[in-house]
Amino acid sequence: MINKCLFPAAGYGTRFLPATKATPKEMLPILTKPLIQYGVEEAVRAGINTMAIVSGRGKRAIEDHFDISYELEHQIKGGSKETLLDEIRGLISNCTFSYTRQLEIRGLGHAILTGETLIGKESFAIILADDLCHNENKGVLEQMIEVYERYQCSVVAIEEIPMEQTHKYGVIAGKLVDGTDDTYRITDMVEKPDPKDAPSNLAIIGRYILTPDIFDILRETKAGKGGEIQITDALMTQAKEGRVIAYKFKGKRFDCGSVDGFVEATNWFYDKLK
Ligand code: UTP
């Protein structure tokens, strides 16, 4: 069982400056809903109701979003706009939200280690809210939990990318397992390689299920590419023992951490509404 979902959300979001100067990147909306709310909804669809958020300075709006606003509720009560809060009210009443702060921005691996206090000694999911995923029938995290239940080891979501984009992602090498065409056992992983050094065009995106020994591994992991503590370096320790599965998910993913991906997601969700 996966009961908890960690949301590393302490990054500066520099690609969205000046919007992210005083507003968390995770609060930027696609239409009327902030990115992190899409992430929480995906976790809920996967049967998770314990949300653990790694936040940082300037991120208080995330806490306020997942809380009741009595003044606002009072103001719109009985009016036509009241239903606009239905979804978020549902999340607030069905989930718990816990927070811890990453004091220094030292990379995704470090952010995950900071979340240990909220997770404890159980396997857990991770959603990077700026990777917005959508699949009509079964959410990406829900698909990954089925893979986890089968293999009982860490699982990362992967996507085929154009070779010239490998420098933006963790890229894997692996062997297809059990005659599947979407599930690989990882043999190698390289963080943000040049296309000529990339072992494949299969890139890790912002969805993970990790076993809790990852915390001990992260504690020993030295800063890697970009001087940051990289989750791919820690995962490589598990992968050497054959304990990391890469799963090519079904559905769409928008890189909303980039302006292009953000605009693409906005247009796609707007067209879907009409
Ligand atoms: P990104 O690489 O997208 O970095 O982090 P960023 O700071 O959010 O954005 P840019 O590149 O400056 O525009 C991927 C995810 O990891 C989190 C971020 O919040 C984001 O969800 N993260 C990254 C942390 O929580 N802490 C870190 O030290 C680094």
mmCIF file of C-alpha atoms and ligand atoms in Angstrom:
data_model
loop_
_atom_site.group_PDB
_atom_site.id
_atom_site.type_symbol
_atom_site.label_atom_id
_atom_site.label_comp_id
_atom_site.label_asym_id
_atom_site.label_seq_id
_atom_site.Cartn_x
_atom_site.Cartn_y
_atom_site.Cartn_z
ATOM 1 C CA MET A 1 0.000 0.000 0.000
ATOM 2 C CA ILE A 2 1.149 3.528 -0.771
ATOM 3 C CA ASN A 3 -0.389 5.915 1.748
ATOM 4 C CA LYS A 4 1.620 9.116 1.414
ATOM 5 C CA CYS A 5 2.561 11.452 -1.403
ATOM 6 C CA LEU A 6 5.502 13.832 -1.143
ATOM 7 C CA PHE A 7 5.469 17.098 -3.092
ATOM 8 C CA PRO A 8 8.939 18.682 -3.320
ATOM 9 C CA ALA A 9 7.970 22.325 -3.808
ATOM 10 C CA ALA A 10 10.848 24.377 -2.459
ATOM 11 C CA GLY A 11 12.530 25.274 -5.774
ATOM 12 C CA TYR A 12 12.833 28.897 -6.850
ATOM 13 C CA GLY A 13 11.095 28.479 -10.215
ATOM 14 C CA THR A 14 13.552 30.868 -11.846
ATOM 15 C CA ARG A 15 12.247 30.157 -15.343
ATOM 16 C CA PHE A 16 9.031 31.926 -14.363
ATOM 17 C CA LEU A 17 10.527 35.082 -12.909
ATOM 18 C CA PRO A 18 9.242 37.627 -12.176
ATOM 19 C CA ALA A 19 5.934 35.737 -11.631
ATOM 20 C CA THR A 20 7.615 33.458 -9.091
ATOM 21 C CA LYS A 21 9.301 36.251 -7.123
ATOM 22 C CA ALA A 22 6.593 36.218 -4.443
ATOM 23 C CA THR A 23 4.289 33.457 -5.758
ATOM 24 C CA PRO A 24 5.229 29.767 -5.596
ATOM 25 C CA LYS A 25 5.618 28.173 -9.021
ATOM 26 C CA GLU A 26 3.305 25.393 -7.780
ATOM 27 C CA MET A 27 0.517 27.973 -7.377
ATOM 28 C CA LEU A 28 0.590 29.109 -11.011
ATOM 29 C CA PRO A 29 -2.794 28.173 -12.473
ATOM 30 C CA ILE A 30 -3.654 26.144 -15.534
ATOM 31 C CA LEU A 31 -7.034 27.790 -16.193
ATOM 32 C CA THR A 32 -8.430 28.324 -12.685
ATOM 33 C CA LYS A 33 -6.611 25.600 -10.766
ATOM 34 C CA PRO A 34 -3.076 25.825 -9.381
ATOM 35 C CA LEU A 35 -0.577 23.200 -10.548
ATOM 36 C CA ILE A 36 -0.251 21.637 -7.111
ATOM 37 C CA GLN A 37 -4.001 21.048 -6.892
ATOM 38 C CA TYR A 38 -3.848 18.947 -10.082
ATOM 39 C CA GLY A 39 -1.080 16.961 -8.395
ATOM 40 C CA VAL A 40 -3.067 16.426 -5.193
ATOM 41 C CA GLU A 41 -6.086 15.316 -7.254
ATOM 42 C CA GLU A 42 -3.903 12.770 -9.075
ATOM 43 C CA ALA A 43 -2.696 11.412 -5.707
ATOM 44 C CA VAL A 44 -6.277 11.161 -4.435
ATOM 45 C CA ARG A 45 -7.299 9.246 -7.564
ATOM 46 C CA ALA A 46 -4.494 6.813 -6.717
ATOM 47 C CA GLY A 47 -6.038 6.210 -3.285
ATOM 48 C CA ILE A 48 -3.690 8.479 -1.299
ATOM 49 C CA ASN A 49 -4.996 11.009 1.216
ATOM 50 C CA THR A 50 -1.876 11.962 3.168
ATOM 51 C CA MET A 51 -0.034 14.798 1.439
ATOM 52 C CA ALA A 52 3.475 15.771 2.564
ATOM 53 C CA ILE A 53 4.786 19.029 1.168
ATOM 54 C CA VAL A 54 8.403 20.174 1.196
ATOM 55 C CA SER A 55 8.091 23.915 1.069
ATOM 56 C CA GLY A 56 10.442 26.814 1.598
ATOM 57 C CA ARG A 57 10.592 30.552 2.018
ATOM 58 C CA GLY A 58 7.948 32.407 0.029
ATOM 59 C CA LYS A 59 5.736 29.336 -0.325
ATOM 60 C CA ARG A 60 3.096 30.104 2.286
ATOM 61 C CA ALA A 61 0.368 30.472 -0.343
ATOM 62 C CA ILE A 62 0.439 26.663 -0.756
ATOM 63 C CA GLU A 63 -0.571 26.199 2.898
ATOM 64 C CA ASP A 64 -3.294 28.804 2.599
ATOM 65 C CA HIS A 65 -4.659 27.134 -0.531
ATOM 66 C CA PHE A 66 -5.194 23.835 1.305
ATOM 67 C CA ASP A 67 -6.983 25.513 4.206
ATOM 68 C CA ILE A 68 -10.439 26.958 4.756
ATOM 69 C CA SER A 69 -10.871 30.652 4.015
ATOM 70 C CA TYR A 70 -13.765 31.590 6.302
ATOM 71 C CA GLU A 71 -14.117 35.173 5.027
ATOM 72 C CA LEU A 72 -14.272 34.007 1.419
ATOM 73 C CA GLU A 73 -16.711 31.184 2.226
ATOM 74 C CA HIS A 74 -18.954 33.656 4.035
ATOM 75 C CA GLN A 75 -18.748 36.144 1.171
ATOM 76 C CA ILE A 76 -19.804 33.748 -1.615
ATOM 77 C CA LYS A 77 -22.214 31.561 0.379
ATOM 78 C CA GLY A 78 -25.528 31.023 -1.419
ATOM 79 C CA GLY A 79 -24.282 32.717 -4.618
ATOM 80 C CA SER A 80 -23.583 31.267 -8.056
ATOM 81 C CA LYS A 81 -19.828 31.161 -7.431
ATOM 82 C CA GLU A 82 -20.041 28.914 -4.398
ATOM 83 C CA THR A 83 -19.608 25.775 -6.511
ATOM 84 C CA LEU A 84 -16.209 27.011 -7.719
ATOM 85 C CA LEU A 85 -14.811 25.981 -4.339
ATOM 86 C CA ASP A 86 -16.378 22.500 -4.317
ATOM 87 C CA GLU A 87 -13.304 20.625 -5.559
ATOM 88 C CA ILE A 88 -10.834 22.248 -3.197
ATOM 89 C CA ARG A 89 -13.250 21.882 -0.264
ATOM 90 C CA GLY A 90 -13.485 18.161 -1.033
ATOM 91 C CA LEU A 91 -9.694 17.824 -0.989
ATOM 92 C CA ILE A 92 -9.373 19.737 2.273
ATOM 93 C CA SER A 93 -11.935 17.612 4.045
ATOM 94 C CA ASN A 94 -10.687 14.252 2.714
ATOM 95 C CA CYS A 95 -6.919 14.732 2.969
ATOM 96 C CA THR A 96 -4.325 15.781 5.517
ATOM 97 C CA PHE A 97 -1.570 18.213 4.522
ATOM 98 C CA SER A 98 1.731 18.334 6.404
ATOM 99 C CA TYR A 99 4.642 20.640 5.697
ATOM 100 C CA THR A 100 8.333 20.832 6.299
ATOM 101 C CA ARG A 101 10.768 23.423 5.027
ATOM 102 C CA GLN A 102 13.893 22.843 3.004
ATOM 103 C CA LEU A 103 16.200 25.507 4.407
ATOM 104 C CA GLU A 104 18.673 25.526 1.536
ATOM 105 C CA ILE A 105 17.926 24.714 -2.090
ATOM 106 C CA ARG A 106 20.384 21.850 -2.596
ATOM 107 C CA GLY A 107 18.581 19.802 -5.229
ATOM 108 C CA LEU A 108 15.668 17.403 -5.631
ATOM 109 C CA GLY A 109 17.471 14.596 -3.768
ATOM 110 C CA HIS A 110 17.996 16.903 -0.807
ATOM 111 C CA ALA A 111 14.360 18.046 -0.932
ATOM 112 C CA ILE A 112 13.229 14.410 -0.795
ATOM 113 C CA LEU A 113 15.532 13.713 2.152
ATOM 114 C CA THR A 114 14.063 16.772 3.892
ATOM 115 C CA GLY A 115 10.659 15.100 3.537
ATOM 116 C CA GLU A 116 11.764 12.009 5.513
ATOM 117 C CA THR A 117 10.316 13.442 8.698
ATOM 118 C CA LEU A 118 6.840 13.454 7.074
ATOM 119 C CA ILE A 119 7.162 10.013 5.463
ATOM 120 C CA GLY A 120 8.875 7.714 7.958
ATOM 121 C CA LYS A 121 9.718 4.114 7.085
ATOM 122 C CA GLU A 122 7.252 3.267 4.350
ATOM 123 C CA SER A 123 7.240 3.336 0.562
ATOM 124 C CA PHE A 124 5.822 6.579 -0.758
ATOM 125 C CA ALA A 125 4.888 8.438 -3.927
ATOM 126 C CA ILE A 126 6.415 11.666 -5.215
ATOM 127 C CA ILE A 127 4.746 14.180 -7.498
ATOM 128 C CA LEU A 128 6.593 17.123 -8.986
ATOM 129 C CA ALA A 129 3.634 19.416 -9.492
ATOM 130 C CA ASP A 130 5.246 21.269 -12.394
ATOM 131 C CA ASP A 131 4.997 18.065 -14.451
ATOM 132 C CA LEU A 132 1.266 18.068 -15.047
ATOM 133 C CA CYS A 133 0.006 14.636 -16.064
ATOM 134 C CA HIS A 134 -3.377 13.718 -17.437
ATOM 135 C CA ASN A 135 -4.971 10.421 -18.337
ATOM 136 C CA GLU A 136 -8.716 10.061 -18.556
ATOM 137 C CA ASN A 137 -9.260 6.534 -17.264
ATOM 138 C CA LYS A 138 -6.437 5.931 -14.850
ATOM 139 C CA GLY A 139 -4.119 8.624 -13.488
ATOM 140 C CA VAL A 140 -0.359 8.200 -13.923
ATOM 141 C CA LEU A 141 0.284 7.648 -10.205
ATOM 142 C CA GLU A 142 -2.506 5.080 -10.073
ATOM 143 C CA GLN A 143 -0.836 3.203 -12.953
ATOM 144 C CA MET A 144 2.513 3.354 -11.144
ATOM 145 C CA ILE A 145 1.096 1.957 -7.912
ATOM 146 C CA GLU A 146 -0.042 -1.122 -9.842
ATOM 147 C CA VAL A 147 3.534 -1.512 -11.111
ATOM 148 C CA TYR A 148 4.878 -1.066 -7.567
ATOM 149 C CA GLU A 149 2.494 -3.713 -6.246
ATOM 150 C CA ARG A 150 3.789 -6.138 -8.832
ATOM 151 C CA TYR A 151 7.541 -5.544 -8.408
ATOM 152 C CA GLN A 152 7.769 -4.228 -4.802
ATOM 153 C CA CYS A 153 10.639 -1.853 -5.571
ATOM 154 C CA SER A 154 11.147 1.773 -6.580
ATOM 155 C CA VAL A 155 9.316 2.877 -9.744
ATOM 156 C CA VAL A 156 10.006 5.930 -11.908
ATOM 157 C CA ALA A 157 7.777 7.232 -14.687
ATOM 158 C CA ILE A 158 9.459 7.608 -18.065
ATOM 159 C CA GLU A 159 8.599 9.171 -21.394
ATOM 160 C CA GLU A 160 10.194 9.026 -24.837
ATOM 161 C CA ILE A 161 11.693 12.407 -25.640
ATOM 162 C CA PRO A 162 13.426 13.841 -28.716
ATOM 163 C CA MET A 163 17.136 13.004 -28.422
ATOM 164 C CA GLU A 164 18.122 16.696 -28.497
ATOM 165 C CA GLN A 165 16.315 17.229 -25.176
ATOM 166 C CA THR A 166 18.232 14.672 -23.088
ATOM 167 C CA HIS A 167 20.198 17.459 -21.349
ATOM 168 C CA LYS A 168 17.002 18.451 -19.481
ATOM 169 C CA TYR A 169 16.246 15.053 -17.875
ATOM 170 C CA GLY A 170 17.523 12.022 -16.050
ATOM 171 C CA VAL A 171 17.876 9.412 -18.816
ATOM 172 C CA ILE A 172 17.759 5.649 -18.282
ATOM 173 C CA ALA A 173 19.053 2.456 -19.798
ATOM 174 C CA GLY A 174 17.140 -0.711 -19.025
ATOM 175 C CA LYS A 175 15.748 -4.038 -20.174
ATOM 176 C CA LEU A 176 12.076 -4.704 -20.809
ATOM 177 C CA VAL A 177 10.680 -7.120 -18.212
ATOM 178 C CA ASP A 178 8.218 -10.008 -18.419
ATOM 179 C CA GLY A 179 7.443 -9.521 -22.115
ATOM 180 C CA THR A 180 5.956 -6.072 -21.504
ATOM 181 C CA ASP A 181 6.477 -3.143 -23.849
ATOM 182 C CA ASP A 182 6.291 -0.439 -21.175
ATOM 183 C CA THR A 183 8.159 -1.698 -18.088
ATOM 184 C CA TYR A 184 11.970 -1.736 -17.826
ATOM 185 C CA ARG A 185 14.378 -2.823 -15.124
ATOM 186 C CA ILE A 186 16.904 0.013 -14.977
ATOM 187 C CA THR A 187 20.576 -0.792 -15.528
ATOM 188 C CA ASP A 188 21.926 2.751 -15.817
ATOM 189 C CA MET A 189 20.851 6.324 -15.312
ATOM 190 C CA VAL A 190 22.538 9.573 -16.315
ATOM 191 C CA GLU A 191 21.496 13.012 -15.110
ATOM 192 C CA LYS A 192 21.013 15.578 -17.886
ATOM 193 C CA PRO A 193 23.421 14.001 -20.440
ATOM 194 C CA ASP A 194 24.429 15.534 -23.738
ATOM 195 C CA PRO A 195 22.616 13.654 -26.516
ATOM 196 C CA LYS A 196 25.884 11.947 -27.515
ATOM 197 C CA ASP A 197 26.309 10.524 -23.970
ATOM 198 C CA ALA A 198 22.643 9.614 -23.367
ATOM 199 C CA PRO A 199 22.010 5.870 -22.951
ATOM 200 C CA SER A 200 18.547 6.175 -24.585
ATOM 201 C CA ASN A 201 15.776 8.695 -25.205
ATOM 202 C CA LEU A 202 13.773 7.454 -22.193
ATOM 203 C CA ALA A 203 13.563 10.336 -19.735
ATOM 204 C CA ILE A 204 12.454 10.290 -16.107
ATOM 205 C CA ILE A 205 9.548 12.652 -15.452
ATOM 206 C CA GLY A 206 8.165 13.979 -12.168
ATOM 207 C CA ARG A 207 6.480 10.866 -10.758
ATOM 208 C CA TYR A 208 8.222 8.373 -8.492
ATOM 209 C CA ILE A 209 7.401 5.638 -6.017
ATOM 210 C CA LEU A 210 10.338 5.083 -3.694
ATOM 211 C CA THR A 211 11.144 2.516 -1.053
ATOM 212 C CA PRO A 212 12.178 4.097 2.269
ATOM 213 C CA ASP A 213 15.817 2.898 2.159
ATOM 214 C CA ILE A 214 16.252 5.777 -0.313
ATOM 215 C CA PHE A 215 16.617 8.122 2.688
ATOM 216 C CA ASP A 216 19.732 6.327 4.007
ATOM 217 C CA ILE A 217 21.140 6.317 0.474
ATOM 218 C CA LEU A 218 20.411 10.048 0.043
ATOM 219 C CA ARG A 219 22.208 10.815 3.317
ATOM 220 C CA GLU A 220 25.362 9.324 1.760
ATOM 221 C CA THR A 221 24.877 10.856 -1.697
ATOM 222 C CA LYS A 222 27.317 13.615 -2.588
ATOM 223 C CA ALA A 223 26.408 16.617 -4.698
ATOM 224 C CA GLY A 224 26.431 15.648 -8.384
ATOM 225 C CA LYS A 225 25.546 17.458 -11.606
ATOM 226 C CA GLY A 226 25.062 21.203 -11.033
ATOM 227 C CA GLY A 227 26.407 20.917 -7.455
ATOM 228 C CA GLU A 228 23.001 19.555 -6.330
ATOM 229 C CA ILE A 229 22.095 16.311 -4.578
ATOM 230 C CA GLN A 230 20.480 14.354 -7.380
ATOM 231 C CA ILE A 231 17.770 11.741 -6.849
ATOM 232 C CA THR A 232 19.058 9.889 -9.938
ATOM 233 C CA ASP A 233 22.439 9.339 -8.229
ATOM 234 C CA ALA A 234 20.686 7.844 -5.182
ATOM 235 C CA LEU A 235 18.406 5.721 -7.357
ATOM 236 C CA MET A 236 21.465 4.325 -9.139
ATOM 237 C CA THR A 237 22.464 2.616 -5.877
ATOM 238 C CA GLN A 238 19.130 0.778 -5.884
ATOM 239 C CA ALA A 239 19.305 0.166 -9.647
ATOM 240 C CA LYS A 240 22.678 -1.634 -9.289
ATOM 241 C CA GLU A 241 20.794 -4.189 -7.179
ATOM 242 C CA GLY A 242 18.028 -4.428 -9.799
ATOM 243 C CA ARG A 243 15.594 -2.543 -7.563
ATOM 244 C CA VAL A 244 14.347 0.236 -9.849
ATOM 245 C CA ILE A 245 11.629 -0.187 -12.463
ATOM 246 C CA ALA A 246 10.958 2.425 -15.144
ATOM 247 C CA TYR A 247 7.385 2.546 -16.379
ATOM 248 C CA LYS A 248 6.330 4.193 -19.635
ATOM 249 C CA PHE A 249 3.031 5.675 -18.466
ATOM 250 C CA LYS A 250 -0.171 6.066 -20.454
ATOM 251 C CA GLY A 251 -1.365 9.624 -20.808
ATOM 252 C CA LYS A 252 -0.115 13.120 -21.483
ATOM 253 C CA ARG A 253 2.517 15.120 -19.632
ATOM 254 C CA PHE A 254 3.065 18.850 -19.787
ATOM 255 C CA ASP A 255 6.332 20.361 -18.572
ATOM 256 C CA CYS A 256 4.727 23.301 -16.802
ATOM 257 C CA GLY A 257 8.078 24.302 -15.311
ATOM 258 C CA SER A 258 8.852 25.772 -18.741
ATOM 259 C CA VAL A 259 6.917 28.586 -20.378
ATOM 260 C CA ASP A 260 6.303 26.545 -23.553
ATOM 261 C CA GLY A 261 4.894 23.583 -21.633
ATOM 262 C CA PHE A 262 2.802 25.846 -19.455
ATOM 263 C CA VAL A 263 1.190 27.515 -22.471
ATOM 264 C CA GLU A 264 0.667 24.154 -24.167
ATOM 265 C CA ALA A 265 -1.107 22.819 -21.036
ATOM 266 C CA THR A 266 -3.252 25.928 -20.778
ATOM 267 C CA ASN A 267 -4.387 25.615 -24.400
ATOM 268 C CA TRP A 268 -4.965 21.870 -24.110
ATOM 269 C CA PHE A 269 -7.097 22.109 -20.958
ATOM 270 C CA TYR A 270 -9.000 25.078 -22.389
ATOM 271 C CA ASP A 271 -9.806 23.177 -25.612
ATOM 272 C CA LYS A 272 -10.927 20.192 -23.535
ATOM 273 C CA LEU A 273 -13.389 22.398 -21.646
ATOM 274 C CA LYS A 274 -15.143 23.581 -24.775
HETATM 275 P P1 UTP B 1 13.319 22.271 -10.982
HETATM 276 O O1 UTP B 1 14.557 21.676 -11.541
HETATM 277 O O2 UTP B 1 12.162 22.452 -11.898
HETATM 278 O O3 UTP B 1 13.750 23.650 -10.311
HETATM 279 O O4 UTP B 1 12.894 21.379 -9.739
HETATM 280 P P2 UTP B 1 12.874 24.894 -9.894
HETATM 281 O O5 UTP B 1 13.676 25.703 -8.949
HETATM 282 O O6 UTP B 1 11.526 24.478 -9.382
HETATM 283 O O7 UTP B 1 12.640 25.691 -11.239
HETATM 284 P P3 UTP B 1 13.668 26.535 -12.171
HETATM 285 O O8 UTP B 1 14.492 25.506 -12.888
HETATM 286 O O9 UTP B 1 14.480 27.435 -11.302
HETATM 287 O O10 UTP B 1 12.768 27.298 -13.092
HETATM 288 C C1 UTP B 1 12.089 20.232 -9.877
HETATM 289 C C2 UTP B 1 11.226 20.089 -8.643
HETATM 290 O O11 UTP B 1 12.007 19.892 -7.480
HETATM 291 C C3 UTP B 1 11.732 20.855 -6.494
HETATM 292 C C4 UTP B 1 11.106 22.023 -7.233
HETATM 293 O O12 UTP B 1 10.252 22.762 -6.370
HETATM 294 C C5 UTP B 1 10.355 21.321 -8.363
HETATM 295 O O13 UTP B 1 9.107 20.831 -7.915
HETATM 296 N N1 UTP B 1 12.993 21.204 -5.798
HETATM 297 C C6 UTP B 1 14.147 21.338 -6.528
HETATM 298 C C7 UTP B 1 13.002 21.357 -4.436
HETATM 299 O O14 UTP B 1 11.958 21.236 -3.750
HETATM 300 N N2 UTP B 1 14.191 21.662 -3.817
HETATM 301 C C8 UTP B 1 15.352 21.779 -4.510
HETATM 302 O O15 UTP B 1 16.406 22.038 -3.864
HETATM 303 C C9 UTP B 1 15.322 21.637 -5.896
#
